[in-house]
PDB file of C-alpha atoms in Angstrom:
ATOM      1  CA  MET A 100      22.918 -55.777 -18.539  1.00 50.00           C
ATOM      2  CA  MET A 101      20.637 -53.772 -20.968  1.00 47.00           C
ATOM      3  CA  ARG A 102      18.395 -52.880 -18.078  1.00 49.00           C
ATOM      4  CA  SER A 103      21.461 -51.738 -15.993  1.00 52.00           C
ATOM      5  CA  LEU A 104      22.746 -49.588 -18.891  1.00 44.00           C
ATOM      6  CA  SER A 105      19.238 -47.990 -19.518  1.00 47.00           C
ATOM      7  CA  LEU A 106      19.132 -47.207 -15.705  1.00 42.00           C
ATOM      8  CA  CYS A 107      22.514 -45.652 -15.862  1.00 42.00           C
ATOM      9  CA  LEU A 108      21.611 -43.412 -18.874  1.00 42.00           C
ATOM     10  CA  VAL A 109      18.308 -42.297 -17.271  1.00 40.00           C
ATOM     11  CA  SER A 110      20.156 -41.440 -13.977  1.00 46.00           C
ATOM     12  CA  SER A 111      22.835 -39.537 -15.883  1.00 49.00           C
ATOM     13  CA  ALA A 112      20.286 -37.614 -17.852  1.00 43.00           C
ATOM     14  CA  LEU A 113      18.278 -36.812 -14.678  1.00 40.00           C
ATOM     15  CA  ALA A 114      21.384 -35.522 -13.029  1.00 43.00           C
ATOM     16  CA  LEU A 115      22.127 -33.279 -15.939  1.00 42.00           C
ATOM     17  CA  VAL A 116      18.633 -31.905 -15.993  1.00 40.00           C
ATOM     18  CA  VAL A 117      18.600 -31.287 -12.285  1.00 40.00           C
ATOM     19  CA  THR A 118      21.915 -29.574 -12.437  1.00 43.00           C
ATOM     20  CA  ALA A 119      21.027 -27.365 -15.349  1.00 45.00           C
ATOM     21  CA  CYS A 120      17.581 -26.295 -13.679  1.00 44.00           C
ATOM     22  CA  ARG A 121      19.237 -25.315 -10.425  1.00 46.00           C
ATOM     23  CA  PRO A 122      19.262 -21.579  -9.885  1.00 48.00           C
ATOM     24  CA  SER A 123      22.717 -20.137  -9.646  1.00 48.00           C
ATOM     25  CA  ALA A 124      23.780 -17.991  -6.802  1.00 48.00           C
ATOM     26  CA  PRO A 125      23.486 -14.243  -7.532  1.00 50.00           C
ATOM     27  CA  PRO A 126      26.667 -12.535  -8.561  1.00 56.00           C
ATOM     28  CA  ALA A 127      28.437 -10.619  -5.900  1.00 55.00           C
ATOM     29  CA  ASP A 128      27.857  -7.283  -7.713  1.00 62.00           C
ATOM     30  CA  ASP A 129      23.991  -8.031  -7.722  1.00 86.00           C
ATOM     31  CA  VAL A 130      24.061  -8.315  -3.920  1.00 87.00           C
ATOM     32  CA  ALA A 131      25.930  -5.093  -3.791  1.00 91.00           C
ATOM     33  CA  ALA A 132      23.399  -3.536  -5.987  1.00 94.00           C
ATOM     34  CA  ASP A 133      20.537  -4.831  -3.886  1.00 95.00           C
ATOM     35  CA  ARG A 134      22.148  -3.585  -0.718  1.00 95.00           C
ATOM     36  CA  ALA A 135      22.672  -0.150  -2.283  1.00 96.00           C
ATOM     37  CA  ALA A 136      18.984  -0.090  -3.356  1.00 97.00           C
ATOM     38  CA  VAL A 137      17.775  -1.156   0.129  1.00 97.00           C
ATOM     39  CA  ASP A 138      20.083   1.420   1.782  1.00 97.00           C
ATOM     40  CA  ALA A 139      18.416   4.177  -0.582  1.00 97.00           C
ATOM     41  CA  ALA A 140      14.977   2.976   0.201  1.00 97.00           C
ATOM     42  CA  LEU A 141      15.686   2.938   4.037  1.00 97.00           C
ATOM     43  CA  GLU A 142      17.182   6.392   3.865  1.00 97.00           C
ATOM     44  CA  GLU A 143      13.988   7.620   1.966  1.00 97.00           C
ATOM     45  CA  TYR A 144      11.878   6.022   4.655  1.00 96.00           C
ATOM     46  CA  ARG A 145      13.928   7.633   7.556  1.00 96.00           C
ATOM     47  CA  GLN A 146      13.861  11.053   5.859  1.00 97.00           C
ATOM     48  CA  ALA A 147      10.041  10.676   5.508  1.00 96.00           C
ATOM     49  CA  TRP A 148       9.915  10.513   9.349  1.00 95.00           C
ATOM     50  CA  LEU A 149      12.357  13.270   9.881  1.00 96.00           C
ATOM     51  CA  GLN A 150      10.371  15.457   7.469  1.00 96.00           C
ATOM     52  CA  GLY A 151       6.999  14.452   8.580  1.00 95.00           C
ATOM     53  CA  ASP A 152       6.068  13.249   5.113  1.00 96.00           C
ATOM     54  CA  THR A 153       3.433  10.676   5.294  1.00 95.00           C
ATOM     55  CA  ALA A 154       3.200   9.985   1.557  1.00 95.00           C
ATOM     56  CA  MET A 155       6.937   9.459   1.243  1.00 95.00           C
ATOM     57  CA  ALA A 156       6.853   7.063   4.176  1.00 96.00           C
ATOM     58  CA  LEU A 157       3.986   5.080   2.746  1.00 96.00           C
ATOM     59  CA  ARG A 158       5.666   4.773  -0.540  1.00 96.00           C
ATOM     60  CA  ARG A 159       8.310   2.513   1.078  1.00 97.00           C
ATOM     61  CA  VAL A 160       5.693   0.082   2.529  1.00 97.00           C
ATOM     62  CA  SER A 161       4.451  -2.900   0.885  1.00 97.00           C
ATOM     63  CA  GLY A 162       0.715  -3.380   0.211  1.00 95.00           C
ATOM     64  CA  ASP A 163       0.658  -6.506   2.439  1.00 96.00           C
ATOM     65  CA  VAL A 164       3.049  -5.206   5.142  1.00 97.00           C
ATOM     66  CA  ARG A 165       2.810  -6.430   8.713  1.00 96.00           C
ATOM     67  CA  PHE A 166       4.281  -4.592  11.773  1.00 96.00           C
ATOM     68  CA  LEU A 167       5.015  -6.737  14.730  1.00 95.00           C
ATOM     69  CA  PHE A 168       5.193  -4.905  18.006  1.00 92.00           C
ATOM     70  CA  PRO A 169       5.742  -6.419  21.496  1.00 90.00           C
ATOM     71  CA  GLY A 170       2.523  -7.094  23.496  1.00 91.00           C
ATOM     72  CA  THR A 171       0.154  -5.986  20.679  1.00 91.00           C
ATOM     73  CA  PRO A 172      -1.678  -7.937  17.782  1.00 94.00           C
ATOM     74  CA  ASP A 173       0.242  -7.752  14.458  1.00 95.00           C
ATOM     75  CA  LEU A 174      -0.671  -4.653  12.397  1.00 95.00           C
ATOM     76  CA  ASP A 175      -1.880  -5.464   8.886  1.00 96.00           C
ATOM     77  CA  SER A 176      -1.553  -2.952   5.987  1.00 94.00           C
ATOM     78  CA  ALA A 177      -4.623  -0.812   6.776  1.00 96.00           C
ATOM     79  CA  ALA A 178      -3.460  -0.559  10.425  1.00 95.00           C
ATOM     80  CA  VAL A 179       0.111   0.396   9.443  1.00 95.00           C
ATOM     81  CA  HIS A 180      -1.186   3.041   7.225  1.00 94.00           C
ATOM     82  CA  GLU A 181      -3.348   4.363  10.090  1.00 96.00           C
ATOM     83  CA  LEU A 182      -0.413   4.155  12.437  1.00 94.00           C
ATOM     84  CA  VAL A 183       1.971   6.104  10.159  1.00 94.00           C
ATOM     85  CA  ILE A 184      -0.606   8.778   9.509  1.00 93.00           C
ATOM     86  CA  SER A 185      -1.569   9.091  13.264  1.00 94.00           C
ATOM     87  CA  GLU A 186       2.112   9.117  14.583  1.00 93.00           C
ATOM     88  CA  MET A 187       3.182  11.721  12.116  1.00 93.00           C
ATOM     89  CA  ALA A 188       0.075  13.813  13.199  1.00 93.00           C
ATOM     90  CA  LYS A 189       1.055  13.577  16.887  1.00 94.00           C
ATOM     91  CA  TYR A 190       4.829  13.740  16.808  1.00 94.00           C
ATOM     92  CA  ARG A 191       7.679  15.522  15.038  1.00 94.00           C
ATOM     93  CA  ILE A 192      10.880  13.343  14.836  1.00 95.00           C
ATOM     94  CA  PRO A 193      13.853  15.707  14.961  1.00 96.00           C
ATOM     95  CA  SER A 194      16.341  12.894  15.387  1.00 97.00           C
ATOM     96  CA  LEU A 195      16.492   9.262  14.080  1.00 97.00           C
ATOM     97  CA  THR A 196      19.733   7.393  14.142  1.00 97.00           C
ATOM     98  CA  LEU A 197      19.943   3.845  12.798  1.00 96.00           C
ATOM     99  CA  LYS A 198      22.922   1.560  13.482  1.00 97.00           C
ATOM    100  CA  ARG A 199      22.886  -1.721  11.280  1.00 96.00           C
ATOM    101  CA  ALA A 200      24.149  -4.811  13.000  1.00 96.00           C
ATOM    102  CA  ASP A 201      23.530  -7.283  10.334  1.00 97.00           C
ATOM    103  CA  PHE A 202      22.211  -7.236   6.805  1.00 97.00           C
ATOM    104  CA  PHE A 203      21.589  -9.967   4.115  1.00 95.00           C
ATOM    105  CA  VAL A 204      19.959 -10.417   0.784  1.00 96.00           C
ATOM    106  CA  ALA A 205      18.166 -13.669  -0.148  1.00 94.00           C
ATOM    107  CA  GLY A 206      16.568 -13.498  -3.581  1.00 93.00           C
ATOM    108  CA  SER A 207      13.803 -11.024  -3.475  1.00 96.00           C
ATOM    109  CA  TYR A 208      14.048 -10.311   0.216  1.00 97.00           C
ATOM    110  CA  ALA A 209      16.556  -8.379   2.322  1.00 98.00           C
ATOM    111  CA  VAL A 210      16.781  -8.528   6.208  1.00 98.00           C
ATOM    112  CA  ASP A 211      18.131  -5.528   7.968  1.00 98.00           C
ATOM    113  CA  ILE A 212      18.780  -5.706  11.743  1.00 98.00           C
ATOM    114  CA  GLY A 213      20.010  -2.977  14.030  1.00 97.00           C
ATOM    115  CA  THR A 214      19.405  -0.425  16.679  1.00 96.00           C
ATOM    116  CA  TYR A 215      17.538   2.768  16.619  1.00 96.00           C
ATOM    117  CA  ASP A 216      17.818   5.921  18.770  1.00 97.00           C
ATOM    118  CA  GLU A 217      15.114   8.544  18.188  1.00 96.00           C
ATOM    119  CA  ILE A 218      13.725  11.721  19.743  1.00 97.00           C
ATOM    120  CA  GLN A 219       9.884  12.104  19.393  1.00 96.00           C
ATOM    121  CA  ALA A 220       8.684  15.672  19.984  1.00 96.00           C
ATOM    122  CA  PRO A 221       4.877  15.667  20.711  1.00 94.00           C
ATOM    123  CA  LYS A 222       2.884  18.516  19.708  1.00 88.00           C
ATOM    124  CA  THR A 223       2.344  19.334  23.351  1.00 89.00           C
ATOM    125  CA  GLY A 224       4.613  17.918  26.187  1.00 91.00           C
ATOM    126  CA  ALA A 225       8.276  17.053  26.677  1.00 96.00           C
ATOM    127  CA  PRO A 226      10.295  15.188  24.098  1.00 96.00           C
ATOM    128  CA  ILE A 227      10.424  11.404  24.377  1.00 95.00           C
ATOM    129  CA  HIS A 228      13.695   9.611  23.826  1.00 96.00           C
ATOM    130  CA  GLY A 229      13.273   6.163  22.439  1.00 94.00           C
ATOM    131  CA  THR A 230      16.011   3.298  21.857  1.00 95.00           C
ATOM    132  CA  GLY A 231      15.704  -0.271  20.890  1.00 95.00           C
ATOM    133  CA  ARG A 232      16.279  -2.906  18.318  1.00 96.00           C
ATOM    134  CA  TYR A 233      14.644  -3.323  14.927  1.00 96.00           C
ATOM    135  CA  MET A 234      14.398  -5.929  12.226  1.00 98.00           C
ATOM    136  CA  THR A 235      13.142  -5.008   8.823  1.00 98.00           C
ATOM    137  CA  VAL A 236      12.416  -7.464   6.080  1.00 98.00           C
ATOM    138  CA  TRP A 237      12.393  -5.664   2.706  1.00 98.00           C
ATOM    139  CA  ARG A 238      10.875  -7.161  -0.436  1.00 98.00           C
ATOM    140  CA  ARG A 239      11.721  -6.380  -3.949  1.00 97.00           C
ATOM    141  CA  GLU A 240       8.592  -5.233  -5.738  1.00 97.00           C
ATOM    142  CA  PRO A 241       7.712  -3.292  -8.851  1.00 95.00           C
ATOM    143  CA  GLY A 242       8.970   0.097  -8.285  1.00 93.00           C
ATOM    144  CA  GLY A 243      11.691  -0.893  -5.729  1.00 96.00           C
ATOM    145  CA  TRP A 244      12.345  -2.331  -2.404  1.00 98.00           C
ATOM    146  CA  ARG A 245       9.483  -2.093   0.220  1.00 98.00           C
ATOM    147  CA  ILE A 246       9.109  -2.790   3.923  1.00 98.00           C
ATOM    148  CA  TRP A 247       7.328  -6.199   3.999  1.00 98.00           C
ATOM    149  CA  ARG A 248       7.712  -6.972   7.752  1.00 98.00           C
ATOM    150  CA  PHE A 249       8.865  -4.764  10.586  1.00 97.00           C
ATOM    151  CA  MET A 250       9.663  -5.439  14.194  1.00 97.00           C
ATOM    152  CA  ILE A 251      10.969  -3.306  17.034  1.00 93.00           C
ATOM    153  CA  ASN A 252      11.506  -3.898  20.767  1.00 92.00           C
ATOM    154  CA  GLU A 253      12.979  -1.764  23.487  1.00 85.00           C
ATOM    155  CA  PRO A 254      16.120  -2.704  25.200  1.00 79.00           C
ATOM    156  CA  PRO A 255      15.921  -4.689  28.429  1.00 76.00           C
ATOM    157  CA  LYS A 256      15.474  -2.612  31.538  1.00 78.00           C
ATOM    158  CA  SER A 257      18.693  -2.189  33.439  1.00 71.00           C
TER     159      SER A 257
END
């Protein structure tokens, strides 16, 4: 009987400790604040491309970012920096429209999924119209939300 009572007390204490240590779900207003902060970071990144401002764009990119494009090896941070600088030197982006299809926040990460429609105007040659889907994983870092993972693909050929 004594052993049974001890086991019951230990089990109850353990259940209380586990319950007390479990993280609570973030309040709804925190999720709304996170969404607003990610929206602001996304708009800053979009504006950087529209204005051809490399420094502004790179401020929204994490130090350990990865870009994942179809048919190519993943781009690490150094390659992403090189890509942003190179693309902004080659093209002006007079139009970039993003349409969000899904968004959620999970702790220090936010996932943004949608479609894009852009016009790239090369320094020489005809404008290029690009459309497709994107998925961006944002990470909360000191100084704000930054792009941690980014993936795009073109729509299927019709």
